[in-house]
PDB file of C-alpha atoms in Angstrom:
ATOM      1  CA  MET A   1     126.889  27.551 120.656  1.00  0.00           C
ATOM      2  CA  GLN A   2     123.595  28.217 122.878  1.00  0.00           C
ATOM      3  CA  GLY A   3     125.170  31.257 124.770  1.00  0.00           C
ATOM      4  CA  ALA A   4     126.429  33.159 120.983  1.00  0.00           C
ATOM      5  CA  GLN A   5     122.490  32.402 119.867  1.00  0.00           C
ATOM      6  CA  SER A   6     121.084  33.751 123.147  1.00  0.00           C
ATOM      7  CA  LEU A   7     123.253  36.738 122.759  1.00  0.00           C
ATOM      8  CA  GLU A   8     121.938  37.154 118.949  1.00  0.00           C
ATOM      9  CA  ARG A   9     117.756  36.573 119.761  1.00  0.00           C
ATOM     10  CA  ALA A  10     118.631  39.083 122.474  1.00  0.00           C
ATOM     11  CA  ILE A  11     120.325  41.536 119.828  1.00  0.00           C
ATOM     12  CA  LEU A  12     117.612  41.089 117.331  1.00  0.00           C
ATOM     13  CA  ILE A  13     114.666  42.137 120.217  1.00  0.00           C
ATOM     14  CA  LEU A  14     116.665  45.325 120.986  1.00  0.00           C
ATOM     15  CA  ARG A  15     116.605  46.073 117.432  1.00  0.00           C
ATOM     16  CA  VAL A  16     112.903  45.392 117.599  1.00  0.00           C
ATOM     17  CA  VAL A  17     111.915  47.397 120.767  1.00  0.00           C
ATOM     18  CA  GLY A  18     114.243  50.242 119.122  1.00  0.00           C
ATOM     19  CA  HIS A  19     112.593  49.922 115.658  1.00  0.00           C
ATOM     20  CA  HIS A  20     109.654  50.775 117.563  1.00  0.00           C
ATOM     21  CA  ASN A  21     110.348  52.823 120.825  1.00  0.00           C
ATOM     22  CA  ARG A  22     108.509  55.915 120.367  1.00  0.00           C
ATOM     23  CA  ASN A  23     104.867  54.335 120.749  1.00  0.00           C
ATOM     24  CA  GLY A  24     106.382  50.816 122.488  1.00  0.00           C
ATOM     25  CA  VAL A  25     106.100  47.403 120.714  1.00  0.00           C
ATOM     26  CA  ARG A  26     104.264  44.271 121.928  1.00  0.00           C
ATOM     27  CA  LEU A  27     105.343  41.289 123.647  1.00  0.00           C
ATOM     28  CA  THR A  28     103.421  39.580 120.536  1.00  0.00           C
ATOM     29  CA  ASP A  29     104.465  41.659 117.896  1.00  0.00           C
ATOM     30  CA  VAL A  30     108.184  41.204 119.433  1.00  0.00           C
ATOM     31  CA  ALA A  31     107.755  37.778 118.047  1.00  0.00           C
ATOM     32  CA  VAL A  32     106.106  38.288 114.615  1.00  0.00           C
ATOM     33  CA  ALA A  33     109.040  40.502 114.381  1.00  0.00           C
ATOM     34  CA  THR A  34     111.974  37.798 116.012  1.00  0.00           C
ATOM     35  CA  SER A  35     110.216  34.723 114.542  1.00  0.00           C
ATOM     36  CA  LEU A  36     110.558  33.714 117.990  1.00  0.00           C
ATOM     37  CA  PRO A  37     108.270  31.522 120.476  1.00  0.00           C
ATOM     38  CA  GLN A  38     106.292  34.026 122.380  1.00  0.00           C
ATOM     39  CA  PRO A  39     107.334  32.381 125.774  1.00  0.00           C
ATOM     40  CA  THR A  40     110.859  32.815 124.940  1.00  0.00           C
ATOM     41  CA  ALA A  41     110.313  36.220 123.532  1.00  0.00           C
ATOM     42  CA  HIS A  42     109.057  37.367 126.700  1.00  0.00           C
ATOM     43  CA  ARG A  43     111.949  35.465 128.531  1.00  0.00           C
ATOM     44  CA  ILE A  44     114.330  37.568 126.599  1.00  0.00           C
ATOM     45  CA  LEU A  45     112.822  40.493 127.511  1.00  0.00           C
ATOM     46  CA  SER A  46     112.174  39.971 130.666  1.00  0.00           C
ATOM     47  CA  SER A  47     116.081  39.218 131.236  1.00  0.00           C
ATOM     48  CA  LEU A  48     116.702  42.404 129.436  1.00  0.00           C
ATOM     49  CA  ALA A  49     114.454  44.470 131.480  1.00  0.00           C
ATOM     50  CA  ALA A  50     115.939  43.126 134.812  1.00  0.00           C
ATOM     51  CA  LYS A  51     118.659  44.852 133.382  1.00  0.00           C
ATOM     52  CA  GLY A  52     117.523  48.077 132.880  1.00  0.00           C
ATOM     53  CA  LEU A  53     118.340  47.450 128.586  1.00  0.00           C
ATOM     54  CA  VAL A  54     114.327  47.544 127.981  1.00  0.00           C
ATOM     55  CA  ALA A  55     111.270  48.785 130.547  1.00  0.00           C
ATOM     56  CA  GLN A  56     107.917  47.483 130.080  1.00  0.00           C
ATOM     57  CA  ASP A  57     105.051  50.787 130.931  1.00  0.00           C
ATOM     58  CA  LYS A  58     103.071  49.581 133.754  1.00  0.00           C
ATOM     59  CA  GLU A  59      99.720  50.881 131.332  1.00  0.00           C
ATOM     60  CA  SER A  60      99.980  49.613 128.302  1.00  0.00           C
ATOM     61  CA  LYS A  61     102.725  46.593 128.971  1.00  0.00           C
ATOM     62  CA  ARG A  62     104.208  47.911 125.701  1.00  0.00           C
ATOM     63  CA  TYR A  63     108.077  47.662 125.757  1.00  0.00           C
ATOM     64  CA  PHE A  64     110.812  50.194 125.315  1.00  0.00           C
ATOM     65  CA  LEU A  65     114.504  51.074 125.627  1.00  0.00           C
ATOM     66  CA  GLY A  66     115.836  50.811 129.190  1.00  0.00           C
ATOM     67  CA  SER A  67     118.291  54.202 130.449  1.00  0.00           C
ATOM     68  CA  VAL A  68     121.036  51.585 130.532  1.00  0.00           C
ATOM     69  CA  LEU A  69     121.293  52.176 126.651  1.00  0.00           C
ATOM     70  CA  ALA A  70     121.157  55.663 126.808  1.00  0.00           C
ATOM     71  CA  GLU A  71     124.537  55.356 129.347  1.00  0.00           C
ATOM     72  CA  PHE A  72     125.759  53.218 126.235  1.00  0.00           C
ATOM     73  CA  GLY A  73     124.936  55.708 124.111  1.00  0.00           C
ATOM     74  CA  ILE A  74     126.533  58.851 125.598  1.00  0.00           C
ATOM     75  CA  THR A  75     129.348  55.770 126.269  1.00  0.00           C
ATOM     76  CA  ALA A  76     129.857  55.160 123.140  1.00  0.00           C
ATOM     77  CA  ALA A  77     129.846  58.718 121.513  1.00  0.00           C
ATOM     78  CA  GLU A  78     132.913  59.291 123.306  1.00  0.00           C
ATOM     79  CA  ARG A  79     135.151  57.270 121.340  1.00  0.00           C
ATOM     80  CA  TYR A  80     135.815  60.486 119.916  1.00  0.00           C
ATOM     81  CA  ASP A  81     135.768  64.285 120.940  1.00  0.00           C
ATOM     82  CA  PHE A  82     131.913  64.610 121.377  1.00  0.00           C
ATOM     83  CA  ILE A  83     132.864  68.490 121.023  1.00  0.00           C
ATOM     84  CA  ASP A  84     134.074  68.704 117.756  1.00  0.00           C
ATOM     85  CA  LEU A  85     131.636  66.196 116.284  1.00  0.00           C
ATOM     86  CA  CYS A  86     129.285  69.309 116.978  1.00  0.00           C
ATOM     87  CA  LYS A  87     131.064  72.038 116.557  1.00  0.00           C
ATOM     88  CA  PRO A  88     130.196  72.542 112.864  1.00  0.00           C
ATOM     89  CA  SER A  89     125.947  72.623 113.965  1.00  0.00           C
ATOM     90  CA  MET A  90     126.838  74.440 116.645  1.00  0.00           C
ATOM     91  CA  GLY A  91     128.381  77.573 114.459  1.00  0.00           C
ATOM     92  CA  ARG A  92     125.775  76.626 111.905  1.00  0.00           C
ATOM     93  CA  LEU A  93     123.173  77.813 114.269  1.00  0.00           C
ATOM     94  CA  ALA A  94     124.254  80.093 116.041  1.00  0.00           C
ATOM     95  CA  SER A  95     125.487  82.150 112.593  1.00  0.00           C
ATOM     96  CA  GLU A  96     122.027  81.233 111.258  1.00  0.00           C
ATOM     97  CA  SER A  97     119.659  82.327 113.991  1.00  0.00           C
ATOM     98  CA  ALA A  98     122.474  84.699 115.687  1.00  0.00           C
ATOM     99  CA  ASP A  99     121.430  83.565 119.139  1.00  0.00           C
ATOM    100  CA  THR A 100     123.098  81.880 121.565  1.00  0.00           C
ATOM    101  CA  ALA A 101     123.803  77.827 121.191  1.00  0.00           C
ATOM    102  CA  PHE A 102     124.687  75.130 123.558  1.00  0.00           C
ATOM    103  CA  VAL A 103     125.187  71.617 123.131  1.00  0.00           C
ATOM    104  CA  SER A 104     124.443  69.504 126.053  1.00  0.00           C
ATOM    105  CA  LYS A 105     124.649  65.602 127.329  1.00  0.00           C
ATOM    106  CA  ARG A 106     122.827  63.351 130.151  1.00  0.00           C
ATOM    107  CA  SER A 107     124.956  62.432 132.928  1.00  0.00           C
ATOM    108  CA  ASP A 108     122.946  59.873 134.825  1.00  0.00           C
ATOM    109  CA  MET A 109     120.321  62.051 136.535  1.00  0.00           C
ATOM    110  CA  ASP A 110     121.872  65.124 135.015  1.00  0.00           C
ATOM    111  CA  LEU A 111     122.908  66.782 131.869  1.00  0.00           C
ATOM    112  CA  ILE A 112     126.179  68.942 131.442  1.00  0.00           C
ATOM    113  CA  CYS A 113     126.646  71.869 129.070  1.00  0.00           C
ATOM    114  CA  LEU A 114     129.470  70.857 127.111  1.00  0.00           C
ATOM    115  CA  ASP A 115     130.316  73.875 124.190  1.00  0.00           C
ATOM    116  CA  ARG A 116     128.196  78.030 123.852  1.00  0.00           C
ATOM    117  CA  ARG A 117     128.622  79.567 120.609  1.00  0.00           C
ATOM    118  CA  LEU A 118     127.223  83.320 120.599  1.00  0.00           C
ATOM    119  CA  GLY A 119     125.306  84.864 117.528  1.00  0.00           C
ATOM    120  CA  THR A 120     125.372  88.483 116.724  1.00  0.00           C
ATOM    121  CA  PHE A 121     122.648  88.983 119.497  1.00  0.00           C
ATOM    122  CA  PRO A 122     123.336  87.089 121.911  1.00  0.00           C
ATOM    123  CA  SER A 123     121.284  86.336 125.587  1.00  0.00           C
ATOM    124  CA  LYS A 124     121.903  89.444 127.904  1.00  0.00           C
ATOM    125  CA  ALA A 125     121.394  85.887 130.436  1.00  0.00           C
ATOM    126  CA  PHE A 126     123.265  82.754 129.910  1.00  0.00           C
ATOM    127  CA  VAL A 127     121.155  80.022 130.421  1.00  0.00           C
ATOM    128  CA  LEU A 128     123.943  77.848 130.556  1.00  0.00           C
ATOM    129  CA  ASP A 129     127.484  78.468 131.454  1.00  0.00           C
ATOM    130  CA  VAL A 130     130.126  75.629 129.948  1.00  0.00           C
ATOM    131  CA  GLY A 131     130.671  72.867 132.477  1.00  0.00           C
ATOM    132  CA  VAL A 132     127.565  73.921 134.894  1.00  0.00           C
ATOM    133  CA  ARG A 133     125.397  70.436 135.239  1.00  0.00           C
ATOM    134  CA  ARG A 134     121.700  71.095 135.399  1.00  0.00           C
ATOM    135  CA  PRO A 135     118.937  68.092 137.216  1.00  0.00           C
ATOM    136  CA  LEU A 136     116.987  66.374 134.021  1.00  0.00           C
ATOM    137  CA  GLY A 137     113.902  68.084 133.438  1.00  0.00           C
ATOM    138  CA  VAL A 138     115.091  71.584 134.040  1.00  0.00           C
ATOM    139  CA  GLY A 139     114.613  74.010 131.205  1.00  0.00           C
ATOM    140  CA  ALA A 140     114.264  73.169 127.802  1.00  0.00           C
ATOM    141  CA  SER A 141     117.572  70.942 127.301  1.00  0.00           C
ATOM    142  CA  GLY A 142     116.813  69.118 130.198  1.00  0.00           C
ATOM    143  CA  LEU A 143     113.195  68.404 129.338  1.00  0.00           C
ATOM    144  CA  ALA A 144     114.849  67.819 125.559  1.00  0.00           C
ATOM    145  CA  LEU A 145     116.916  65.158 128.064  1.00  0.00           C
ATOM    146  CA  LEU A 146     113.130  63.068 128.026  1.00  0.00           C
ATOM    147  CA  LEU A 147     111.715  62.773 125.193  1.00  0.00           C
ATOM    148  CA  GLY A 148     110.532  59.646 124.173  1.00  0.00           C
ATOM    149  CA  LEU A 149     111.038  57.747 127.560  1.00  0.00           C
ATOM    150  CA  PRO A 150     109.132  55.669 128.865  1.00  0.00           C
ATOM    151  CA  LEU A 151     106.573  57.444 131.186  1.00  0.00           C
ATOM    152  CA  ASP A 152     107.450  55.186 134.015  1.00  0.00           C
ATOM    153  CA  GLU A 153     111.266  56.037 133.398  1.00  0.00           C
ATOM    154  CA  ALA A 154     110.816  59.603 132.831  1.00  0.00           C
ATOM    155  CA  ARG A 155     108.407  60.228 135.984  1.00  0.00           C
ATOM    156  CA  CYS A 156     111.419  57.880 138.356  1.00  0.00           C
ATOM    157  CA  VAL A 157     113.784  61.018 136.676  1.00  0.00           C
ATOM    158  CA  LEU A 158     111.666  63.474 137.549  1.00  0.00           C
ATOM    159  CA  GLN A 159     110.782  62.117 140.479  1.00  0.00           C
ATOM    160  CA  ALA A 160     114.295  61.747 141.588  1.00  0.00           C
ATOM    161  CA  ASN A 161     115.316  65.581 140.723  1.00  0.00           C
ATOM    162  CA  ALA A 162     111.752  66.860 142.478  1.00  0.00           C
ATOM    163  CA  LYS A 163     113.677  68.591 145.325  1.00  0.00           C
ATOM    164  CA  LEU A 164     116.042  70.600 142.403  1.00  0.00           C
ATOM    165  CA  ILE A 165     113.134  70.870 140.346  1.00  0.00           C
ATOM    166  CA  GLY A 166     110.819  72.641 142.689  1.00  0.00           C
ATOM    167  CA  LEU A 167     113.814  74.704 143.561  1.00  0.00           C
ATOM    168  CA  LEU A 168     115.009  76.047 140.059  1.00  0.00           C
ATOM    169  CA  GLN A 169     111.084  76.531 138.427  1.00  0.00           C
ATOM    170  CA  MET A 170     108.966  75.732 141.306  1.00  0.00           C
ATOM    171  CA  GLN A 171     107.291  72.490 138.135  1.00  0.00           C
ATOM    172  CA  ASP A 172     105.861  69.823 140.038  1.00  0.00           C
ATOM    173  CA  ILE A 173     106.219  66.359 138.438  1.00  0.00           C
ATOM    174  CA  ASP A 174     102.384  66.060 136.934  1.00  0.00           C
ATOM    175  CA  ALA A 175     103.037  69.428 135.439  1.00  0.00           C
ATOM    176  CA  ALA A 176     106.251  68.376 133.772  1.00  0.00           C
ATOM    177  CA  LEU A 177     105.067  64.993 132.739  1.00  0.00           C
ATOM    178  CA  ALA A 178     102.676  67.242 130.912  1.00  0.00           C
ATOM    179  CA  ASP A 179     105.213  69.386 129.081  1.00  0.00           C
ATOM    180  CA  LEU A 180     107.445  65.846 128.266  1.00  0.00           C
ATOM    181  CA  ALA A 181     103.658  64.764 126.069  1.00  0.00           C
ATOM    182  CA  ARG A 182     103.737  67.619 124.481  1.00  0.00           C
ATOM    183  CA  PHE A 183     107.229  68.573 123.278  1.00  0.00           C
ATOM    184  CA  SER A 184     107.124  64.910 122.431  1.00  0.00           C
ATOM    185  CA  LEU A 185     104.213  65.275 119.438  1.00  0.00           C
ATOM    186  CA  GLN A 186     106.186  68.656 118.703  1.00  0.00           C
ATOM    187  CA  GLY A 187     109.492  67.140 118.656  1.00  0.00           C
ATOM    188  CA  TYR A 188     111.287  69.940 120.925  1.00  0.00           C
ATOM    189  CA  ALA A 189     110.514  71.615 124.713  1.00  0.00           C
ATOM    190  CA  LEU A 190     110.461  75.026 125.212  1.00  0.00           C
ATOM    191  CA  HIS A 191     111.078  77.044 127.924  1.00  0.00           C
ATOM    192  CA  ASP A 192     110.490  81.166 128.939  1.00  0.00           C
ATOM    193  CA  ARG A 193     112.497  82.167 132.085  1.00  0.00           C
ATOM    194  CA  ARG A 194     110.494  84.914 133.143  1.00  0.00           C
ATOM    195  CA  ASP A 195     113.013  85.989 135.497  1.00  0.00           C
ATOM    196  CA  THR A 196     115.575  86.763 133.212  1.00  0.00           C
ATOM    197  CA  ASP A 197     112.702  86.972 130.107  1.00  0.00           C
ATOM    198  CA  VAL A 198     114.955  84.545 128.183  1.00  0.00           C
ATOM    199  CA  ARG A 199     112.845  81.882 125.479  1.00  0.00           C
ATOM    200  CA  SER A 200     115.195  78.274 125.253  1.00  0.00           C
ATOM    201  CA  MET A 201     114.377  75.751 122.826  1.00  0.00           C
ATOM    202  CA  ALA A 202     116.104  72.276 122.267  1.00  0.00           C
ATOM    203  CA  VAL A 203     115.819  69.221 120.255  1.00  0.00           C
ATOM    204  CA  PRO A 204     117.354  65.719 120.914  1.00  0.00           C
ATOM    205  CA  ILE A 205     120.048  63.914 119.528  1.00  0.00           C
ATOM    206  CA  ARG A 206     119.307  60.543 119.655  1.00  0.00           C
ATOM    207  CA  ASP A 207     121.646  57.357 119.684  1.00  0.00           C
ATOM    208  CA  GLY A 208     121.503  54.451 117.337  1.00  0.00           C
ATOM    209  CA  TYR A 209     118.385  53.020 119.295  1.00  0.00           C
ATOM    210  CA  GLY A 210     116.567  56.740 119.028  1.00  0.00           C
ATOM    211  CA  VAL A 211     117.434  56.871 122.902  1.00  0.00           C
ATOM    212  CA  PRO A 212     118.062  61.053 123.323  1.00  0.00           C
ATOM    213  CA  PHE A 213     122.097  61.649 125.077  1.00  0.00           C
ATOM    214  CA  ALA A 214     122.475  65.098 123.976  1.00  0.00           C
ATOM    215  CA  CYS A 215     120.517  68.015 122.742  1.00  0.00           C
ATOM    216  CA  PHE A 216     121.184  70.721 121.085  1.00  0.00           C
ATOM    217  CA  SER A 217     119.611  74.274 121.981  1.00  0.00           C
ATOM    218  CA  ILE A 218     119.191  78.280 121.161  1.00  0.00           C
ATOM    219  CA  SER A 219     118.766  80.740 123.751  1.00  0.00           C
ATOM    220  CA  ALA A 220     117.123  84.279 123.083  1.00  0.00           C
ATOM    221  CA  SER A 221     114.859  86.843 124.462  1.00  0.00           C
ATOM    222  CA  THR A 222     111.560  87.094 124.077  1.00  0.00           C
ATOM    223  CA  ALA A 223     111.848  90.342 122.452  1.00  0.00           C
ATOM    224  CA  ARG A 224     113.768  88.416 119.385  1.00  0.00           C
ATOM    225  CA  MET A 225     112.121  84.670 119.938  1.00  0.00           C
ATOM    226  CA  PRO A 226     108.123  85.398 119.371  1.00  0.00           C
ATOM    227  CA  ALA A 227     105.739  82.679 118.502  1.00  0.00           C
ATOM    228  CA  GLN A 228     105.789  83.589 114.657  1.00  0.00           C
ATOM    229  CA  ARG A 229     109.480  82.674 114.970  1.00  0.00           C
ATOM    230  CA  ILE A 230     109.245  79.294 116.222  1.00  0.00           C
ATOM    231  CA  PRO A 231     109.096  77.279 113.981  1.00  0.00           C
ATOM    232  CA  SER A 232     112.577  78.592 111.922  1.00  0.00           C
ATOM    233  CA  ILE A 233     113.915  78.107 114.753  1.00  0.00           C
ATOM    234  CA  VAL A 234     112.985  74.289 115.156  1.00  0.00           C
ATOM    235  CA  THR A 235     113.526  73.549 111.906  1.00  0.00           C
ATOM    236  CA  LEU A 236     117.632  74.346 112.576  1.00  0.00           C
ATOM    237  CA  LEU A 237     117.953  72.578 115.787  1.00  0.00           C
ATOM    238  CA  LYS A 238     116.265  69.665 113.952  1.00  0.00           C
ATOM    239  CA  ARG A 239     118.541  69.740 111.168  1.00  0.00           C
ATOM    240  CA  GLU A 240     121.791  70.162 113.109  1.00  0.00           C
ATOM    241  CA  ALA A 241     120.064  66.968 115.645  1.00  0.00           C
ATOM    242  CA  ALA A 242     119.459  64.969 112.330  1.00  0.00           C
ATOM    243  CA  TRP A 243     123.611  65.757 110.707  1.00  0.00           C
ATOM    244  CA  VAL A 244     125.115  64.618 114.605  1.00  0.00           C
ATOM    245  CA  GLN A 245     123.111  61.462 114.908  1.00  0.00           C
ATOM    246  CA  SER A 246     123.970  60.346 111.167  1.00  0.00           C
ATOM    247  CA  LEU A 247     127.635  60.172 111.606  1.00  0.00           C
ATOM    248  CA  ILE A 248     127.010  58.655 115.047  1.00  0.00           C
ATOM    249  CA  LYS A 249     125.200  55.849 112.966  1.00  0.00           C
ATOM    250  CA  ALA A 250     127.617  55.832 110.816  1.00  0.00           C
ATOM    251  CA  GLY A 251     130.514  55.545 113.211  1.00  0.00           C
ATOM    252  CA  GLN A 252     132.456  58.629 112.374  1.00  0.00           C
ATOM    253  CA  ALA A 253     133.317  62.395 113.043  1.00  0.00           C
ATOM    254  CA  PRO A 254     133.780  64.596 110.653  1.00  0.00           C
ATOM    255  CA  GLU A 255     136.970  66.950 109.824  1.00  0.00           C
ATOM    256  CA  VAL A 256     136.950  70.170 111.741  1.00  0.00           C
ATOM    257  CA  ILE A 257     137.316  73.265 110.562  1.00  0.00           C
ATOM    258  CA  PHE A 258     137.537  75.675 112.871  1.00  0.00           C
TER     259      PHE A 258
END
């Protein structure tokens, strides 16, 4: 009985942290929201943090959902074919943008490109090939999968991939964190590959706890993707990400008409 009560309290606290995951939540607010004594809330949060289920920002002391929940989200999504789940969205993205659409998923410290759909104006230089792994932090998709993570966790990921990131795009950790801060406010990531004149934009797909575990992206030549076109592309990406998130939340996969 006591074990069941502890589990219920832990789940309740995770729900509160998840609800406030964008800005984090203080211990006092968790205690108030759950009607738990502050020492009890602190003890449970400490246990959850030790298991990677929550993370505490060292500066603000606010709590955020941890990286282990991102892994759970990936596993939960695999109870149905995630690629099939995304096919209708991929078709709409490629058709309505006329450019190349991608869906990628996080795998530990990397991302994997799951699918690619060509529009009527496909990019001559593919940003990602299906099945290719890239370190998180590289390109629009690699940055989008870090949006919304606590600063300390994002820094840890970038530090783990620092050498790979440096080889691929010569970008240091501080610059990447500055990009993340800006992109988090915008709700999307943007990356320009000057060697191929390709511009990419990506929007995260979040699990039921609000943790990014996959993303949609669109790539096109910089000539086809001027600044004034960015808002309309971002709107498409956010719409399809929200659609997939609603299906995941409902626990059902749609009929795939392809």
